[in-house]
Amino acid sequence: MQADEIHNSTVYQVLPDAPPEEKYKVGIAYLRDGVPTRARKFIDEARAHGYDNAEVRFHWVLAMLSKRSYRDLTPDERQRLASEVQWCADLPSDEWTRSLSAVHDLLDYLIGTNKDPEQALTQLAGLPAPQRDQVIHHLDLVLTGGLKDRFWADIRRHAEETRTSHNRQNRVWAYFEPFPNRPRTRQPTPVTSTTRDRVRAGFATVAAVLGAGYLAKAVFLAARPLPIVAYLLAIAAASIAIRSGFQWRYLSGRLAEHERRYAGRSGTTETTDQGFAASVTRYFEYYFNRYPPMGMDRTHWTKTTAGIRSWLRNEVVDLYRESRIPAGRIKWLVRFLARDVRDKWHKGELFEYRERYQVAVPTKIVCTLSTMAFLGFASYTVSAALETELLATVTATLVLLIGTGYALRGWSEIIGERRRVADDQLERERVHKAREDEYQRWKDKLDAIRPSETEMETWLTADKTIVVERALRHYRLAWRDVLTHAVLQTPVKNSKHARVRGGPRRYAKYDIRLFLITLDGVRELGTSIDFEHMILTDIERNNFRFDAVSSVYVATPTDLSCDLELTLMNGEPRGIHITDPTSDQTTPDESPDVVAQMNLDVTGFTHTLHILEGIAAEGKRWIERDPYLTKPLEGLADELNRPNPSSANGAKAHN
């Protein structure tokens, strides 16, 4: 399963000894963002420490009823709720006390104290817009049935406006985008020459100097001008040949090294971390195929860049595989590298190393001529020295030749390695700066456009409202025809997901199951929501009478996940996956149980389960036994006494 992408937000963070005002603010954030159970916890803590007024109690009441119907409350919760809303009777009238009073009147209607809801609805409609909108939103499952008719047009219109607000279409993706890992760059390979190499080269140099010194002694003691001049010219030619030869050898070696790097896919890094390495490989193939130079065939481009792609891929795998980070966190780097290679191609810089390490013709000429000159002058010098002392001159010449050969090879490698490391370090600094700049640009972009929790919850609520509206239209129902309803929000398998620290998991795709409970039975509509792209797709419709529900079973594959199994009389059990496990998806300062409970709360599972369990246990008599349904009184007895059909109406329509 994909690991959670946890954004390091402080919106839900509060210290245990924080002032009650801070805890209240966190509670309001949870309530606003669709997590009422956590909202109740923090608001209760704030009140327990003395922070209590009409505004606080108003939001506590909303948290108590948010995503719950009145029937979902325990007797103790109902009693406490009644005392909370009555508390404001003796307080000066303001928007908060009036809001509490409006909620009180609505609850009076639900429990039967007030048979006419008109006064409560009128009082609710007259509240200031901020308070009225909060009541309508959080009491969605209380204001069901005929109570919702008055407000539905405004609710629907608000949903249509808000679901595309704040540039949603171009921002939601950023919420699920993995947090970028900081860039890393391969360190230059350390100098490969050792102390032993330097000692060996030093001894060879001493031997060469001794041999050359003896020849100098021989020609200078002979006091013949031409051998002396030839000796000095040989020394000068040797110096020039050595300098130009070192340059030639270094540049040729570097050119060959880069050509091997760009030549093909040989030498791919072997790694036991197949999952990470395979993901990185796919990223490189995808982005190099996505960003070819303008006018170039993609297939030709991928073949042309096979070598550099393999080299870069190996670098990334080597740099990050031991960190145990998700591959998605370095996707930005792979994308940048692919674009960088393309941009270098456009600028003619992709193979610029061929110019940088190309051995200049003058260097080759100078090296060749100086070497030839050295050989000529050295030969004349040796022949002159042989005339004075044969054996010693031969010995000195052999020592000179052998020492020079070992010294040249040794010092060439030593100096070349030092130069290579210096060049590679400069190149690394340039590359790392470019990657760091891209990292900062990408991080700043994500931080700037990533939606807040409130925006994500607002958009999802709007989507679900549109789903409900489509269902009402399809079944040709008004809210007065609906006794109650339930919305079950579940994740699509393998959907991208992310959350903020301390918050619930949010998904890029949801399956929404809407249950509309009417006198005739249950209307069920299944809709797939592509939340990232704002696409709603009806995937299933089911109509069944109350006595068609055989059983409802809740399965917990793990302590931190949940499944629901619904069985109809004339069908196979239907498994509904509710939540994913969270045991390994939390930060050290989070409780897996708390996160799992939040993930369950936001699905609407508890309310849906209460309805389905009631129907499965009592059939349509559940309507009569439930005192809190906003049901029409006329015709109810006739409907309840209607004989059961021999079999449930299991008509289904699939899109």
XYZ file of C-alpha atoms in Angstrom:
655
model
C 0.000 0.000 0.000
C 1.168 3.514 -0.764
C 2.615 5.305 2.235
C 0.805 8.334 3.570
C 2.106 11.679 2.393
C 1.959 13.663 5.639
C 2.171 17.425 5.269
C 3.944 19.127 8.134
C 1.152 21.549 8.997
C 0.653 23.074 12.433
C -3.084 23.675 12.051
C -3.928 20.823 14.458
C -0.875 21.060 16.697
C -1.294 22.221 20.283
C 0.734 21.552 23.418
C -0.941 19.757 26.348
C -0.443 22.806 28.584
C -1.541 25.319 25.944
C -4.055 28.020 26.956
C -7.708 26.961 26.554
C -8.161 29.563 23.819
C -5.579 27.713 21.698
C -7.292 24.380 22.260
C -10.597 25.942 21.294
C -9.095 27.213 18.035
C -7.820 23.727 17.229
C -11.285 22.358 17.981
C -12.824 24.876 15.586
C -10.300 23.846 12.922
C -11.270 20.197 13.313
C -14.967 21.078 13.137
C -14.462 23.225 10.052
C -12.434 20.505 8.367
C -14.896 17.676 8.914
C -13.567 15.895 12.039
C -16.249 16.553 14.687
C -15.080 13.928 17.198
C -11.709 15.638 17.574
C -13.483 18.996 17.629
C -15.575 17.889 20.617
C -12.456 16.718 22.444
C -10.609 20.023 22.162
C -13.651 22.205 22.784
C -14.446 20.132 25.880
C -10.865 20.611 27.105
C -11.101 24.364 26.551
C -14.353 24.536 28.505
C -12.958 22.380 31.296
C -10.209 24.974 31.754
C -12.653 27.867 32.028
C -13.020 29.031 28.428
C -16.804 29.052 28.072
C -19.312 31.383 26.444
C -22.224 31.275 24.002
C -19.938 31.059 20.973
C -18.010 28.145 22.470
C -21.213 26.296 23.339
C -22.654 26.932 19.895
C -19.674 25.274 18.265
C -19.763 22.451 20.793
C -23.391 21.764 19.824
C -22.420 21.762 16.147
C -19.585 19.348 16.891
C -21.992 17.086 18.767
C -24.432 16.925 15.839
C -22.055 17.204 12.887
C -22.170 14.086 10.667
C -24.696 12.531 13.067
C -28.443 12.342 13.251
C -30.257 12.843 16.511
C -30.839 9.093 16.767
C -27.065 8.516 16.673
C -26.578 10.234 20.029
C -26.514 8.299 23.278
C -29.096 9.170 25.984
C -26.392 10.982 27.971
C -25.405 13.018 24.922
C -29.033 13.978 24.282
C -29.471 15.075 27.875
C -26.299 17.136 27.817
C -27.237 18.627 24.462
C -30.606 19.733 25.819
C -28.979 21.424 28.804
C -26.428 23.169 26.587
C -28.960 24.799 24.285
C -31.198 25.822 27.214
C -28.279 27.463 29.015
C -28.445 30.531 26.803
C -32.001 31.491 27.791
C -30.886 33.947 30.488
C -28.038 35.494 28.470
C -28.182 38.771 26.532
C -29.323 38.200 22.982
C -26.638 38.130 20.320
C -25.917 36.090 17.200
C -24.569 33.176 19.235
C -27.443 32.903 21.698
C -29.970 33.243 18.867
C -28.156 30.496 16.989
C -28.297 28.223 20.032
C -31.981 29.013 20.416
C -32.639 28.074 16.786
C -30.909 24.725 17.291
C -32.924 24.224 20.489
C -36.199 24.732 18.615
C -35.134 22.270 15.917
C -34.358 19.645 18.539
C -37.694 20.324 20.236
C -39.389 19.448 16.976
C -37.371 16.261 16.589
C -38.192 14.946 20.057
C -41.860 15.866 19.667
C -42.073 18.762 22.102
C -42.980 21.116 19.277
C -45.154 19.621 16.542
C -44.728 22.544 14.170
C -41.251 23.049 12.701
C -42.148 26.336 11.022
C -41.082 28.521 13.932
C -37.725 26.754 14.177
C -37.133 26.981 10.436
C -38.077 30.656 10.386
C -35.720 31.380 13.266
C -32.942 29.477 11.511
C -33.513 31.341 8.256
C -33.259 34.643 10.128
C -29.826 33.986 11.609
C -26.763 35.879 10.334
C -25.295 34.142 7.296
C -22.149 32.751 9.019
C -24.119 31.095 11.816
C -26.971 29.970 9.538
C -24.589 28.372 7.061
C -22.765 26.532 9.839
C -26.007 25.160 11.271
C -27.255 24.002 7.870
C -23.903 22.403 7.070
C -23.199 20.618 10.334
C -26.820 19.606 11.000
C -27.086 18.033 7.561
C -28.311 14.725 8.992
C -30.637 16.462 11.456
C -32.168 18.753 8.843
C -33.280 15.841 6.724
C -36.604 14.985 5.181
C -39.070 17.847 4.878
C -36.947 20.103 7.090
C -34.418 20.426 4.294
C -36.829 21.445 1.532
C -36.705 25.107 2.497
C -32.918 25.310 2.304
C -32.086 22.818 -0.423
C -32.091 25.250 -3.335
C -29.557 27.448 -1.536
C -27.484 24.431 -0.484
C -27.384 23.134 -4.048
C -26.512 26.524 -5.500
C -23.771 27.036 -2.925
C -22.323 23.614 -3.769
C -22.271 24.377 -7.490
C -20.405 27.609 -6.800
C -17.906 26.310 -4.267
C -16.895 23.026 -5.928
C -14.929 24.985 -8.553
C -13.885 27.878 -6.314
C -10.330 28.984 -5.523
C -8.923 27.454 -8.715
C -9.594 23.922 -7.476
C -8.909 22.241 -10.812
C -5.323 23.496 -10.864
C -4.560 23.033 -7.181
C -5.909 19.748 -5.839
C -3.063 17.768 -7.405
C -0.601 19.619 -5.171
C -2.237 18.190 -2.038
C -1.361 14.663 -3.127
C 2.044 15.535 -4.549
C 4.813 13.960 -2.467
C 6.857 16.376 -0.401
C 10.116 16.816 -2.339
C 13.245 15.401 -0.798
C 16.238 17.726 -0.820
C 18.567 17.275 -3.797
C 21.709 15.250 -3.566
C 24.613 15.170 -5.990
C 27.228 12.506 -6.444
C 30.476 13.383 -4.695
C 33.596 13.233 -6.887
C 35.393 9.927 -6.751
C 38.290 10.424 -4.320
C 41.847 10.524 -5.612
C 42.775 6.958 -6.477
C 46.538 7.449 -6.227
C 48.069 6.277 -2.983
C 51.139 7.099 -0.932
C 52.750 4.030 -2.393
C 52.218 5.437 -5.885
C 53.790 8.725 -4.867
C 56.787 6.973 -3.278
C 57.259 4.820 -6.363
C 57.070 7.874 -8.630
C 59.500 9.700 -6.355
C 62.102 6.921 -6.519
C 61.689 6.746 -10.298
C 62.213 10.496 -10.509
C 65.363 10.290 -8.385
C 66.697 7.524 -10.634
C 65.969 9.569 -13.749
C 67.652 12.634 -12.236
C 70.742 10.606 -11.293
C 71.001 9.215 -14.811
C 70.579 12.659 -16.343
C 73.064 14.079 -13.836
C 75.753 11.598 -14.815
C 75.282 12.442 -18.506
C 75.551 16.136 -17.650
C 78.780 15.483 -15.734
C 80.202 13.547 -18.656
C 79.485 16.166 -21.338
C 80.450 19.136 -19.177
C 83.764 17.577 -18.132
C 84.543 16.888 -21.787
C 84.089 20.642 -22.388
C 82.856 20.194 -25.924
C 80.362 22.925 -26.869
C 78.018 20.933 -29.133
C 77.245 18.103 -26.668
C 76.650 20.690 -23.937
C 74.220 22.640 -26.140
C 72.529 19.392 -27.206
C 72.132 18.352 -23.566
C 70.536 21.671 -22.598
C 68.213 21.576 -25.610
C 67.228 17.996 -24.722
C 66.292 19.150 -21.213
C 64.178 22.003 -22.633
C 62.474 19.740 -25.172
C 61.766 17.166 -22.457
C 60.076 19.811 -20.287
C 57.842 20.912 -23.156
C 57.059 17.326 -24.157
C 56.172 16.348 -20.580
C 53.849 19.338 -20.070
C 52.028 18.911 -23.385
C 51.995 15.122 -22.999
C 50.359 15.338 -19.588
C 47.707 17.658 -21.038
C 47.102 15.321 -23.974
C 46.783 12.256 -21.762
C 44.456 13.943 -19.248
C 42.100 15.378 -21.863
C 41.968 12.103 -23.791
C 41.175 10.167 -20.640
C 38.409 12.557 -19.613
C 36.908 12.488 -23.096
C 36.896 8.693 -23.126
C 35.319 8.654 -19.664
C 32.447 10.920 -20.751
C 31.949 9.013 -23.984
C 31.532 5.806 -22.003
C 29.072 7.615 -19.750
C 26.951 8.711 -22.706
C 27.456 5.639 -24.874
C 24.812 3.185 -23.679
C 23.104 1.354 -20.843
C 26.021 -0.798 -19.825
C 26.915 -0.733 -16.166
C 23.411 -0.287 -14.747
C 23.483 -0.192 -10.984
C 22.595 -3.472 -9.332
C 20.406 -3.041 -6.261
C 18.431 -5.321 -4.001
C 15.901 -2.523 -3.475
C 13.924 -3.535 -6.535
C 10.833 -1.534 -5.613
C 12.642 1.764 -5.276
C 15.024 1.195 -8.185
C 12.218 0.023 -10.457
C 10.153 3.118 -9.642
C 13.088 5.410 -10.384
C 13.667 3.613 -13.685
C 10.011 4.105 -14.650
C 10.223 7.794 -13.768
C 13.265 8.250 -16.000
C 11.659 6.419 -18.896
C 8.429 8.364 -18.506
C 9.930 11.833 -18.242
C 12.565 11.377 -20.942
C 9.764 10.193 -23.208
C 7.600 13.127 -22.135
C 10.211 15.845 -22.705
C 11.868 15.285 -26.090
C 13.376 18.229 -27.975
C 10.965 20.035 -30.222
C 10.689 18.327 -33.578
C 12.516 15.157 -32.551
C 10.891 11.747 -32.619
C 10.415 10.386 -29.097
C 11.822 6.973 -29.988
C 14.937 8.524 -31.483
C 15.332 10.753 -28.437
C 15.140 7.863 -25.988
C 17.756 5.961 -27.996
C 20.021 9.008 -28.227
C 19.891 9.617 -24.482
C 20.048 5.973 -23.359
C 23.534 6.397 -21.952
C 23.047 9.641 -20.053
C 19.653 8.427 -18.832
C 21.241 5.265 -17.455
C 24.048 7.272 -15.847
C 21.654 9.707 -14.163
C 19.330 6.915 -13.084
C 22.218 5.069 -11.458
C 23.299 8.247 -9.697
C 19.831 8.841 -8.254
C 19.450 5.232 -7.125
C 22.892 5.254 -5.491
C 22.232 8.541 -3.710
C 18.790 7.762 -2.299
C 18.243 4.033 -2.024
C 19.708 3.775 1.489
C 17.420 6.534 2.787
C 14.290 4.368 2.568
C 12.265 7.243 1.219
C 9.337 6.781 -1.181
C 10.428 7.108 -4.788
C 7.737 9.739 -5.323
C 9.703 12.220 -3.224
C 12.442 12.414 -5.822
C 10.133 12.434 -8.825
C 10.677 16.179 -9.072
C 14.431 15.573 -9.442
C 13.967 13.031 -12.236
C 11.643 15.429 -14.024
C 14.186 18.223 -13.693
C 17.005 16.030 -14.992
C 14.939 15.040 -18.034
C 14.127 18.680 -18.806
C 17.726 19.697 -18.180
C 19.004 17.160 -20.716
C 16.454 18.403 -23.223
C 17.399 22.047 -22.626
C 21.085 21.254 -23.037
C 20.266 19.593 -26.347
C 18.459 22.721 -27.525
C 21.433 24.872 -26.521
C 23.950 22.510 -28.056
C 25.450 21.795 -24.632
C 24.544 18.140 -24.197
C 27.831 16.982 -25.717
C 29.842 20.079 -24.871
C 32.348 17.869 -23.076
C 33.655 16.926 -26.512
C 34.784 20.502 -26.991
C 35.944 20.889 -23.414
C 38.143 17.786 -23.511
C 39.120 17.936 -27.153
C 42.925 17.938 -27.445
C 43.922 21.028 -29.406
C 45.925 20.483 -32.590
C 48.725 22.839 -31.424
C 49.078 20.726 -28.274
C 49.500 17.589 -30.344
C 52.008 19.296 -32.660
C 54.037 20.732 -29.793
C 54.085 17.399 -27.974
C 55.124 15.486 -31.097
C 57.836 17.926 -32.198
C 59.254 18.391 -28.701
C 59.393 14.621 -28.216
C 61.200 14.187 -31.526
C 63.583 16.993 -30.616
C 64.261 15.451 -27.224
C 65.040 12.090 -28.777
C 67.412 13.690 -31.281
C 69.286 15.866 -28.801
C 69.359 13.108 -26.189
C 70.802 10.643 -28.710
C 73.576 13.065 -29.680
C 74.321 13.764 -26.009
C 74.549 10.052 -25.164
C 76.785 9.324 -28.171
C 79.141 12.115 -27.068
C 79.226 10.774 -23.511
C 79.991 7.249 -24.753
C 83.309 8.515 -26.117
C 84.496 9.348 -22.621
C 83.318 6.301 -20.613
C 81.370 3.491 -22.243
C 80.086 1.304 -19.366
C 79.099 4.117 -17.028
C 77.341 6.013 -19.818
C 75.323 2.930 -20.854
C 74.335 2.308 -17.235
C 73.327 5.954 -16.707
C 71.315 5.949 -19.923
C 69.410 2.802 -18.918
C 68.692 4.239 -15.467
C 67.514 7.465 -17.104
C 65.188 5.672 -19.531
C 63.679 3.291 -16.979
C 63.325 5.977 -14.314
C 61.806 8.430 -16.769
C 59.243 5.851 -17.943
C 58.056 5.003 -14.424
C 58.173 8.637 -13.313
C 56.159 9.884 -16.279
C 53.477 7.233 -15.794
C 53.315 7.741 -12.036
C 53.235 11.528 -12.012
C 50.808 11.589 -14.926
C 48.306 9.542 -12.913
C 48.915 11.445 -9.677
C 48.608 14.907 -11.224
C 45.729 13.794 -13.459
C 43.779 12.454 -10.472
C 44.209 15.685 -8.547
C 43.093 17.660 -11.548
C 40.141 15.329 -12.125
C 38.920 15.706 -8.561
C 39.213 19.497 -8.782
C 37.285 19.560 -12.069
C 34.647 17.161 -10.763
C 34.207 19.232 -7.617
C 33.583 22.385 -9.649
C 31.129 20.467 -11.835
C 29.385 19.033 -8.787
C 28.957 22.485 -7.263
C 27.442 23.770 -10.496
C 25.098 20.787 -10.819
C 24.101 20.876 -7.164
C 23.274 24.569 -7.309
C 21.016 23.966 -10.305
C 19.274 21.134 -8.485
C 18.958 23.160 -5.299
C 17.411 26.046 -7.228
C 14.909 23.684 -8.853
C 14.099 22.082 -5.495
C 13.388 25.462 -3.938
C 11.293 26.531 -6.915
C 9.245 23.328 -6.800
C 8.816 23.416 -3.026
C 7.716 27.046 -3.102
C 5.219 26.248 -5.846
C 3.703 23.369 -3.873
C 3.520 25.458 -0.709
C 1.849 28.281 -2.617
C -0.893 26.261 -4.318
C -1.444 23.305 -1.965
C -5.056 23.536 -0.751
C -5.798 23.925 2.923
C -7.752 21.345 4.885
C -10.743 23.664 4.873
C -10.678 23.971 1.093
C -10.380 20.206 0.650
C -13.328 19.597 2.966
C -15.408 22.325 1.321
C -14.844 20.908 -2.156
C -15.615 17.357 -1.039
C -18.804 18.491 0.683
C -19.839 20.265 -2.514
C -19.191 17.119 -4.559
C -21.311 15.034 -2.204
C -24.088 17.613 -2.357
C -24.104 17.355 -6.153
C -24.286 13.556 -5.839
C -27.346 13.898 -3.591
C -28.973 16.338 -6.016
C -28.407 13.965 -8.938
C -29.970 11.131 -6.957
C -33.032 13.184 -6.068
C -33.491 14.106 -9.701
C -33.000 10.553 -10.925
C -35.518 9.111 -8.481
C -37.797 12.156 -8.841
C -37.857 12.760 -5.121
C -38.175 15.889 -3.032
C -36.744 16.063 0.449
C -40.247 15.768 1.913
C -40.341 12.269 0.377
C -37.150 11.264 2.202
C -37.379 10.043 5.786
C -33.653 10.150 6.305
C -30.499 9.595 4.334
C -26.909 8.473 4.724
C -23.779 9.225 2.728
C -20.977 6.676 2.947
C -17.637 7.976 1.715
C -15.039 5.284 0.971
C -11.661 5.327 -0.805
C -11.105 3.860 -4.247
C -8.557 1.059 -4.154
C -4.974 2.199 -4.784
C -6.052 5.831 -4.914
C -3.490 8.505 -4.087
C -3.866 9.809 -0.572
C -2.321 12.322 1.784
C -3.068 14.143 5.009
C -1.724 16.825 7.273
C -0.129 15.949 10.584
C -2.929 15.367 13.058
C -5.600 15.236 10.364
C -7.591 12.535 8.554
C -6.511 10.873 5.340
C -7.847 12.403 2.123
C -8.019 10.596 -1.205
C -7.812 11.585 -4.846
C -10.717 9.249 -5.667
C -13.759 8.251 -3.643
C -16.706 5.922 -3.969
C -19.810 7.614 -2.591
C -22.796 5.474 -1.604
C -25.975 7.426 -0.971
C -28.882 5.755 0.820
C -32.226 7.572 0.573
C -34.764 6.102 2.997
C -38.372 6.576 1.833
C -41.687 4.975 2.723
C -41.330 2.730 -0.320
C -37.927 1.411 0.628
C -34.286 2.276 0.098
C -32.847 4.031 -2.930
C -29.115 3.499 -3.244
C -26.866 5.375 -5.646
C -23.172 4.625 -6.041
C -21.031 7.385 -7.524
C -17.322 7.504 -8.207
C -15.702 10.871 -7.512
C -12.439 11.702 -9.209
C -11.755 14.422 -6.685
C -8.582 15.610 -8.371
C -10.238 16.182 -11.753
C -13.789 16.987 -10.539
C -15.409 14.094 -12.399
C -18.539 12.397 -11.021
C -19.526 9.035 -12.504
C -22.604 7.043 -11.502
C -21.494 3.437 -11.162
C -24.428 1.661 -9.532
C -28.094 2.067 -8.629
C -30.052 -0.251 -6.351
C -33.638 -0.125 -5.143
C -34.763 -2.496 -2.399
C -37.578 -2.714 0.096
C -36.916 -2.750 3.803
C -37.431 -6.497 4.178
C -34.819 -7.146 1.470
C -31.954 -6.414 3.850
C -30.925 -9.743 5.336
C -27.920 -8.753 7.415
C -25.283 -6.126 8.010
C -21.857 -7.255 9.170
C -18.856 -5.168 10.172
C -15.462 -6.766 9.615
C -12.154 -5.494 10.962
C -9.303 -7.080 8.968
C -6.969 -5.244 11.329
C -7.523 -3.250 14.492
C -7.088 -0.068 12.483
C -9.202 -0.799 9.395
C -12.849 -1.542 8.715
C -15.060 -3.269 6.123
C -18.842 -3.459 5.819
C -20.757 -6.431 4.431
C -24.360 -5.885 3.314
C -26.454 -8.934 2.395
C -29.793 -8.751 0.555
C -32.315 -11.583 0.489
C -31.930 -12.147 -3.232
C -28.263 -11.453 -3.688
C -24.728 -12.268 -2.694
C -23.095 -10.392 0.197
C -21.705 -7.040 -0.905
C -18.400 -6.089 0.639
C -17.705 -2.383 1.105
C -14.181 -1.363 2.085
C -14.472 1.522 4.534
C -10.989 2.448 5.771
C -7.391 1.403 5.214
C -5.020 0.402 8.027
C -2.940 3.178 9.545
C -0.545 1.415 11.904
C 2.542 2.322 9.856
C 1.168 5.556 8.452
C 1.647 7.898 11.412
C 4.322 10.204 12.734
C 5.992 9.488 16.098
C 3.846 12.076 17.893
C 0.559 10.641 16.575
C -1.540 7.803 17.925
C -2.465 5.216 15.262
C -5.761 4.629 17.085
C -6.659 8.322 16.959
C -5.789 8.584 13.264
C -7.771 5.419 12.500
C -10.788 6.786 14.372
C -10.581 10.070 12.460
C -10.410 8.199 9.164
C -13.506 6.238 10.169
C -15.439 9.280 11.388
C -15.105 11.217 8.145
C -16.602 8.346 6.116
C -20.092 8.698 7.617
C -19.859 5.045 8.629
C -21.480 5.252 12.073
C -24.653 6.938 10.845
C -24.937 4.628 7.829
C -24.442 1.567 10.017
C -27.200 2.634 12.428
C -29.669 2.984 9.570
C -28.776 -0.288 7.849
C -28.732 -2.235 11.125
C -32.155 -0.866 12.031
C -33.582 -1.831 8.647
C -31.979 -5.292 8.769
C -33.348 -5.946 12.266
C -36.902 -4.612 11.943
C -37.622 -3.957 8.288
C -40.078 -1.178 7.639
C -41.265 -1.283 11.268
C -38.001 0.493 12.014
C -39.651 3.645 10.682
C -42.408 3.459 13.252
C -40.074 2.622 16.113
C -37.651 5.455 15.398
C -39.071 8.539 17.125
C -36.602 10.931 15.485
C -37.437 10.446 11.816
C -38.886 13.549 10.175
C -41.574 11.424 8.547
C -44.896 12.505 7.051
C -47.736 11.473 9.337
C -50.398 11.116 6.675
C -50.396 7.686 5.094
C -47.711 6.336 7.407
C -49.954 3.763 9.082
C -51.217 2.496 5.739
C -47.672 2.127 4.480
C -46.538 0.262 7.569
C -49.494 -2.126 7.391
C -49.024 -2.884 3.703
C -48.386 -6.626 3.201
C -44.827 -7.597 2.414
C -44.208 -8.726 -1.148
C -43.004 -12.275 -1.591
C -39.647 -11.075 -2.719
C -37.775 -7.841 -2.549
C -37.657 -5.531 -5.458
C -34.009 -5.884 -6.356
C -34.073 -3.917 -9.542
C -30.637 -2.624 -10.349
C -29.343 -0.322 -12.979
C -25.623 -0.202 -13.707
C -23.838 2.514 -15.574
